mmCIF file of C-alpha atoms in Angstrom:
data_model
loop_
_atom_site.group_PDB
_atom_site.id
_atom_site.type_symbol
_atom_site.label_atom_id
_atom_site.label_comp_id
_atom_site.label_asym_id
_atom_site.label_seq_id
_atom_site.Cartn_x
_atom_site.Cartn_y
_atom_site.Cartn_z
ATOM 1 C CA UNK O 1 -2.855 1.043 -2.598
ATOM 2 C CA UNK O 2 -0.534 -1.428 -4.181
ATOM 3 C CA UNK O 3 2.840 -2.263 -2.019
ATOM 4 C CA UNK O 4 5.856 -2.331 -4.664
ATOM 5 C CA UNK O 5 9.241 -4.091 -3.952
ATOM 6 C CA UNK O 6 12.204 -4.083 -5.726
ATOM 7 C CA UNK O 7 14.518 -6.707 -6.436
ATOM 8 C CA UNK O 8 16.828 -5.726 -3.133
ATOM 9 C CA UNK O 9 13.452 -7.424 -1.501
ATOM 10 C CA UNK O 10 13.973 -10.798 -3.229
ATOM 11 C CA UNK O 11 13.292 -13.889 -0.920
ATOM 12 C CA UNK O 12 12.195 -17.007 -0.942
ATOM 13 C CA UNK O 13 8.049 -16.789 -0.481
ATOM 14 C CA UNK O 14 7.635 -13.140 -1.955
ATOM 15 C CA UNK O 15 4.784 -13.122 -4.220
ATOM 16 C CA UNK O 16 4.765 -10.613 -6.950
ATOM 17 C CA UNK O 17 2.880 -9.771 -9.931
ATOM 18 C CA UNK O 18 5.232 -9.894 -13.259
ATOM 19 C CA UNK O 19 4.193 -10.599 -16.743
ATOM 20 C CA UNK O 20 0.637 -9.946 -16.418
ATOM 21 C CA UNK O 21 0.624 -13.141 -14.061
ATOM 22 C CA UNK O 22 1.013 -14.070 -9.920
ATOM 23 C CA UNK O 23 4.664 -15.596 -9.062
ATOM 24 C CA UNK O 24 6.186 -16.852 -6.041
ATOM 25 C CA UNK O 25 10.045 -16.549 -5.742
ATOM 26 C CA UNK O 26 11.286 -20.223 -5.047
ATOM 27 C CA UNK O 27 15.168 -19.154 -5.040
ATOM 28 C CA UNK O 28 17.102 -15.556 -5.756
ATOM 29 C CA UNK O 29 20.854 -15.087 -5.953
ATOM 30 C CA UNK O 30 22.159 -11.674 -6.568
ATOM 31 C CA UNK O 31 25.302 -11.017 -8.831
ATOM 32 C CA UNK O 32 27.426 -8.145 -9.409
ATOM 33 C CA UNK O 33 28.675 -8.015 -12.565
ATOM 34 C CA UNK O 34 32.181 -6.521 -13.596
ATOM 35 C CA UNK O 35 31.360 -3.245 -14.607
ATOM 36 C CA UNK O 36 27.423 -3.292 -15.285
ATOM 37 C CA UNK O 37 25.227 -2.901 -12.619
ATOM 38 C CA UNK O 38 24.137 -5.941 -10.136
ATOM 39 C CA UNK O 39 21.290 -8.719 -11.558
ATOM 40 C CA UNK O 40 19.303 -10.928 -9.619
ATOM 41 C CA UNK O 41 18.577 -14.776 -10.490
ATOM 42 C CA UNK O 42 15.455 -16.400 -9.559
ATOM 43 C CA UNK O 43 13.612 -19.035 -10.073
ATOM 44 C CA UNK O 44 9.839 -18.455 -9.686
ATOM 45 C CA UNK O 45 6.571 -20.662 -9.550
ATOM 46 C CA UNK O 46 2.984 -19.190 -11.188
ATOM 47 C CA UNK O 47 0.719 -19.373 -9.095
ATOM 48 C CA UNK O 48 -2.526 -19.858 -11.212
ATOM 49 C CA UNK O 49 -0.794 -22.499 -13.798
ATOM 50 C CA UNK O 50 2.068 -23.939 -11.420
ATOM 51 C CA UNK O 51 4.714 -23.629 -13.902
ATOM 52 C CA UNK O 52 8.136 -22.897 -13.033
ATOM 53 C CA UNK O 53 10.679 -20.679 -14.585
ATOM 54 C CA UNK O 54 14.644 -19.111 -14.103
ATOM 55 C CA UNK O 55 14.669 -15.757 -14.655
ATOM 56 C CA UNK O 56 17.449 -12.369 -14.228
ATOM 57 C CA UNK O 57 16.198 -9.100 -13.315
ATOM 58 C CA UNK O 58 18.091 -5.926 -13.485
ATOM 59 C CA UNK O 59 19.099 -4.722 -10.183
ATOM 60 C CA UNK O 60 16.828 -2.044 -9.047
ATOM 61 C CA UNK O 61 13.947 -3.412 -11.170
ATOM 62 C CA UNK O 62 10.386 -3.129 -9.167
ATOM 63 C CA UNK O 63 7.010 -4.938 -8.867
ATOM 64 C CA UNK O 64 3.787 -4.949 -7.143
ATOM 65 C CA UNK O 65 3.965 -7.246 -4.279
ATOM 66 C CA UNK O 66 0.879 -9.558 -3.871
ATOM 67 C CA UNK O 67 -0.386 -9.686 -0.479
ATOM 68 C CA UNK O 68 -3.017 -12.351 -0.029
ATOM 69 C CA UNK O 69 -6.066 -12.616 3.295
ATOM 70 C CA UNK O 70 -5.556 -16.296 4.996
ATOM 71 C CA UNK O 71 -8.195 -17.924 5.689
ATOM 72 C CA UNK O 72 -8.250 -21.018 8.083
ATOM 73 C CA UNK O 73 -8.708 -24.670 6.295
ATOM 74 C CA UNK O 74 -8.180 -28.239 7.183
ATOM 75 C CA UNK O 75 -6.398 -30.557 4.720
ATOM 76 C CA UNK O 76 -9.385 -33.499 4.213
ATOM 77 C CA UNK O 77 -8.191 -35.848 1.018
ATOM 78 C CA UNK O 78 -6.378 -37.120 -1.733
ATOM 79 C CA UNK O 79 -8.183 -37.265 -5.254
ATOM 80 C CA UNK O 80 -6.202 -38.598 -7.837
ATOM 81 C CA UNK O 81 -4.105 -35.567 -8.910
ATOM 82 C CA UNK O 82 -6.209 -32.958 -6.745
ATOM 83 C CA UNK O 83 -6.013 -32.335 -2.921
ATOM 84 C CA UNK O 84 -9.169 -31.817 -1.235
ATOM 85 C CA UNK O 85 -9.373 -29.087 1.874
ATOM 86 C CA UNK O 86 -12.052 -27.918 4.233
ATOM 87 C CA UNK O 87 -12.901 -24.352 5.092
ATOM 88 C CA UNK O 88 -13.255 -23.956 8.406
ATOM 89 C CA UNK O 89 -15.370 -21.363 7.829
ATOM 90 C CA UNK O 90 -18.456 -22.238 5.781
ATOM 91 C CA UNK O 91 -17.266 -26.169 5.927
ATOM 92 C CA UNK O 92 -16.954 -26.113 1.980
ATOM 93 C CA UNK O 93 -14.738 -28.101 0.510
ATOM 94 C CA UNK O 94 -12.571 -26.861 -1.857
ATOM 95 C CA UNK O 95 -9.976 -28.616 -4.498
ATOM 96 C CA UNK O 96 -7.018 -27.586 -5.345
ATOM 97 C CA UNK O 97 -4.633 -29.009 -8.241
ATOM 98 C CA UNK O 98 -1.389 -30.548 -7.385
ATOM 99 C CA UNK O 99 0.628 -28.052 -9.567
ATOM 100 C CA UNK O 100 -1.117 -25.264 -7.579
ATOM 101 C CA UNK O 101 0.225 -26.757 -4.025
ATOM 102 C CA UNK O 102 3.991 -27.797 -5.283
ATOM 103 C CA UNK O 103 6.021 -28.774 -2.792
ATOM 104 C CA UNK O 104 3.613 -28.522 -0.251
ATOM 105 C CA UNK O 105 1.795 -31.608 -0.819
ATOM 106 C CA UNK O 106 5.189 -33.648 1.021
ATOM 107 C CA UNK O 107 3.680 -32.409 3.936
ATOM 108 C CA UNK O 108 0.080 -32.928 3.773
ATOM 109 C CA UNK O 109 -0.808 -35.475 6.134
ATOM 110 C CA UNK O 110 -4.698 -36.331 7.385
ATOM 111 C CA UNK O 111 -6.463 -33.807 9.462
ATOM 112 C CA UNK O 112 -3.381 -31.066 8.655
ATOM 113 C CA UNK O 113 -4.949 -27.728 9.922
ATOM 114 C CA UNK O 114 -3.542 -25.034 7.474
ATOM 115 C CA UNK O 115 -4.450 -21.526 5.459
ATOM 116 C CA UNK O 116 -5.900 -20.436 1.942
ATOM 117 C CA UNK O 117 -3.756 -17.752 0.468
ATOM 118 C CA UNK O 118 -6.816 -15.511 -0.775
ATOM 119 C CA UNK O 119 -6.353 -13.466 -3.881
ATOM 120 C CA UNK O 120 -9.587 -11.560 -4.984
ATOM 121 C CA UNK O 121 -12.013 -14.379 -3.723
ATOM 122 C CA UNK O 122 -9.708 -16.964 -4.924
ATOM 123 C CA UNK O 123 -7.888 -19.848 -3.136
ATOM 124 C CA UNK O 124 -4.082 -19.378 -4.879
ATOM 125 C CA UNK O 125 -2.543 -21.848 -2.818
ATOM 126 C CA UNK O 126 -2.130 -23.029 0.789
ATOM 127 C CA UNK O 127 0.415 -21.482 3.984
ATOM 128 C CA UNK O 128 1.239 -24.623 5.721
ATOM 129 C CA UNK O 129 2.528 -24.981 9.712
ATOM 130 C CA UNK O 130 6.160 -24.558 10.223
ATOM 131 C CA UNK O 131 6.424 -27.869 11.898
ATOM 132 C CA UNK O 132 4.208 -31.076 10.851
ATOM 133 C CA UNK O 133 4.246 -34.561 12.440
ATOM 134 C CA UNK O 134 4.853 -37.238 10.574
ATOM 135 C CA UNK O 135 4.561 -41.188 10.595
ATOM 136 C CA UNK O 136 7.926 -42.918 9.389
ATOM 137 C CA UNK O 137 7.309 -45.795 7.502
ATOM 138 C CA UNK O 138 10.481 -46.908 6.239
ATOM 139 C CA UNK O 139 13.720 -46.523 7.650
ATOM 140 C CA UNK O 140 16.601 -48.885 7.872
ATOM 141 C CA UNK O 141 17.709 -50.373 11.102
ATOM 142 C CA UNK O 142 20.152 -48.410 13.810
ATOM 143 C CA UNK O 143 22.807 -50.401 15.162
ATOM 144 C CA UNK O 144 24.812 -50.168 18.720
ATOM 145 C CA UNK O 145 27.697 -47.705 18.418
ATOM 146 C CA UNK O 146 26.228 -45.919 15.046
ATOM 147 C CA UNK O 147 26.080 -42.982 16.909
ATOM 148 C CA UNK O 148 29.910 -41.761 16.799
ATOM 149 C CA UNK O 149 29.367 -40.783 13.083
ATOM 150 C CA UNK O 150 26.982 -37.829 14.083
ATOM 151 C CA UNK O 151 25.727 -38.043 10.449
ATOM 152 C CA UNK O 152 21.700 -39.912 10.533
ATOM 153 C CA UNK O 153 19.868 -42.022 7.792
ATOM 154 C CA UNK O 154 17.344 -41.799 5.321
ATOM 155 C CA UNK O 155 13.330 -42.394 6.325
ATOM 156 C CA UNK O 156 10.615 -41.981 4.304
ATOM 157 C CA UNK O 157 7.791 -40.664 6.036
ATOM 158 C CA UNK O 158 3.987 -41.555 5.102
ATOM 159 C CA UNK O 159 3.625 -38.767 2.416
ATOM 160 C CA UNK O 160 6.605 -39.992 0.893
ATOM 161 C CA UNK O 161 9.274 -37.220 1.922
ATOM 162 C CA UNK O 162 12.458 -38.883 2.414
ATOM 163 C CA UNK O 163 14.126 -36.968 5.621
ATOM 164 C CA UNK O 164 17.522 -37.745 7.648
ATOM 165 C CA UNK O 165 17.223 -38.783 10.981
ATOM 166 C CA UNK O 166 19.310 -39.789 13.811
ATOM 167 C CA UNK O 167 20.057 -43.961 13.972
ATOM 168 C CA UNK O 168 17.541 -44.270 16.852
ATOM 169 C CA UNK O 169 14.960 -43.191 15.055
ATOM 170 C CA UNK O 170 12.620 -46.548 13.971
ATOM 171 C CA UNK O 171 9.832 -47.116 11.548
ATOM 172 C CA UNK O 172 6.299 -46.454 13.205
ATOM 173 C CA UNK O 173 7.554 -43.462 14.786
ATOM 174 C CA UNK O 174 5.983 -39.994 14.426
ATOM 175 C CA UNK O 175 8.722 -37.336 14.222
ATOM 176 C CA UNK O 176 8.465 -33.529 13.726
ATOM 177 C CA UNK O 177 9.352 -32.115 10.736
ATOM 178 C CA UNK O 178 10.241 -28.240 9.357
ATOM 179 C CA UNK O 179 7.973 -27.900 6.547
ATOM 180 C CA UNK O 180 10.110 -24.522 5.224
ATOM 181 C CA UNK O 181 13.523 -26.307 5.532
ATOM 182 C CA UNK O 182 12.248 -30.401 5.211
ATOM 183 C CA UNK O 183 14.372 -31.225 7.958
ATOM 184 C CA UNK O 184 14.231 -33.643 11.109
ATOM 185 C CA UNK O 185 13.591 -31.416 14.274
ATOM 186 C CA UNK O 186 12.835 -34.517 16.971
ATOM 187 C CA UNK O 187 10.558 -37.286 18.315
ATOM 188 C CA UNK O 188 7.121 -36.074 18.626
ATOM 189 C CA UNK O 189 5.959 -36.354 21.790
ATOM 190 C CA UNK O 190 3.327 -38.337 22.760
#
């Protein structure tokens, strides 16, 4: 039986069927207008064509929620505009399109152990780790006494994601990163 949510269920991550097609919210904002009833902004990603679009929904409005089986895989390669994964379960290797994965390929470093979102037999994208480690390879210098302005710097870590870190942070270094927010959490440890 088919789970349906309305748009009081919004959140970033809720998949959904709409238009005949699979979307992922990205962002939702709710508004209440004067004297009309509430809408709800969103921006949503499809997940079988990776398009993006910004969309308002009438408060109260309802849709089948897509629930999708996970399925362990290990992030292998990059091929030109594809991203090559393992299954950890029959050792296939499957590709998946860069428009597919979104944002998720700023975090895709060798060896990354993550999971298939399975629709129906089909790979519709990729659940990555909450945290990742990550190699910094370009950060400007700290100096003595930078510290007092509590603010950080920018580093761009191997995949390219540019992050702010704390001064004492120096290129070479791996440092754990939230893959949900894209933030600095600390050193990782050795």
């Amino acid at each position: 039986m088919a789970q349906v949510v309305d748009t009081s269920d919004f959140r970033p991550g809720l998949k959904i069927k709409w238009e005949g097609g699979m979307w992922v919210i990205l962002e939702c904002s709710h508004h209440k207008m004067g004297r009309g009833g509430a809408i709800v902004r969103g921006k949503l990603r499809n997940l079988e064509t990776g398009s993006s679009v910004d969309q308002s929904f009438k408060s109260g409005e309802r849709f089948e929620r897509i629930i999708f089986d996970e399925k362990p895989a290990q992030y292998q390669y990059r091929d030109g505009e594809d991203y090559v994964f393992m299954d950890m379960e029959s050792y296939d290797q499957v590709t998946i399109p860069s428009n597919v994965l979104g944002d998720a390929v700023k975090y895709l470093v060798d060896d990354l152990e993550v999971s298939f979102d399975m629709y129906e037999g089909r790979v519709m994208g990729i659940e990555l780790p909450n945290q990742v480690v990550m190699k910094i390879t370009d950060t400007p210098p700290g100096f003595k006494g930078d510290t007092a302005s509590g603010s950080g710097k920018p580093a761009t870590t191997e995949t390219g994601l540019v992050v702010t870190v704390p001064f004492f942070v120096e290129n070479g270094e791996d440092i754990l990163v939230d893959t949900r927010t894209g933030e600095y959490l600390e050193r990782a440890k050795k």
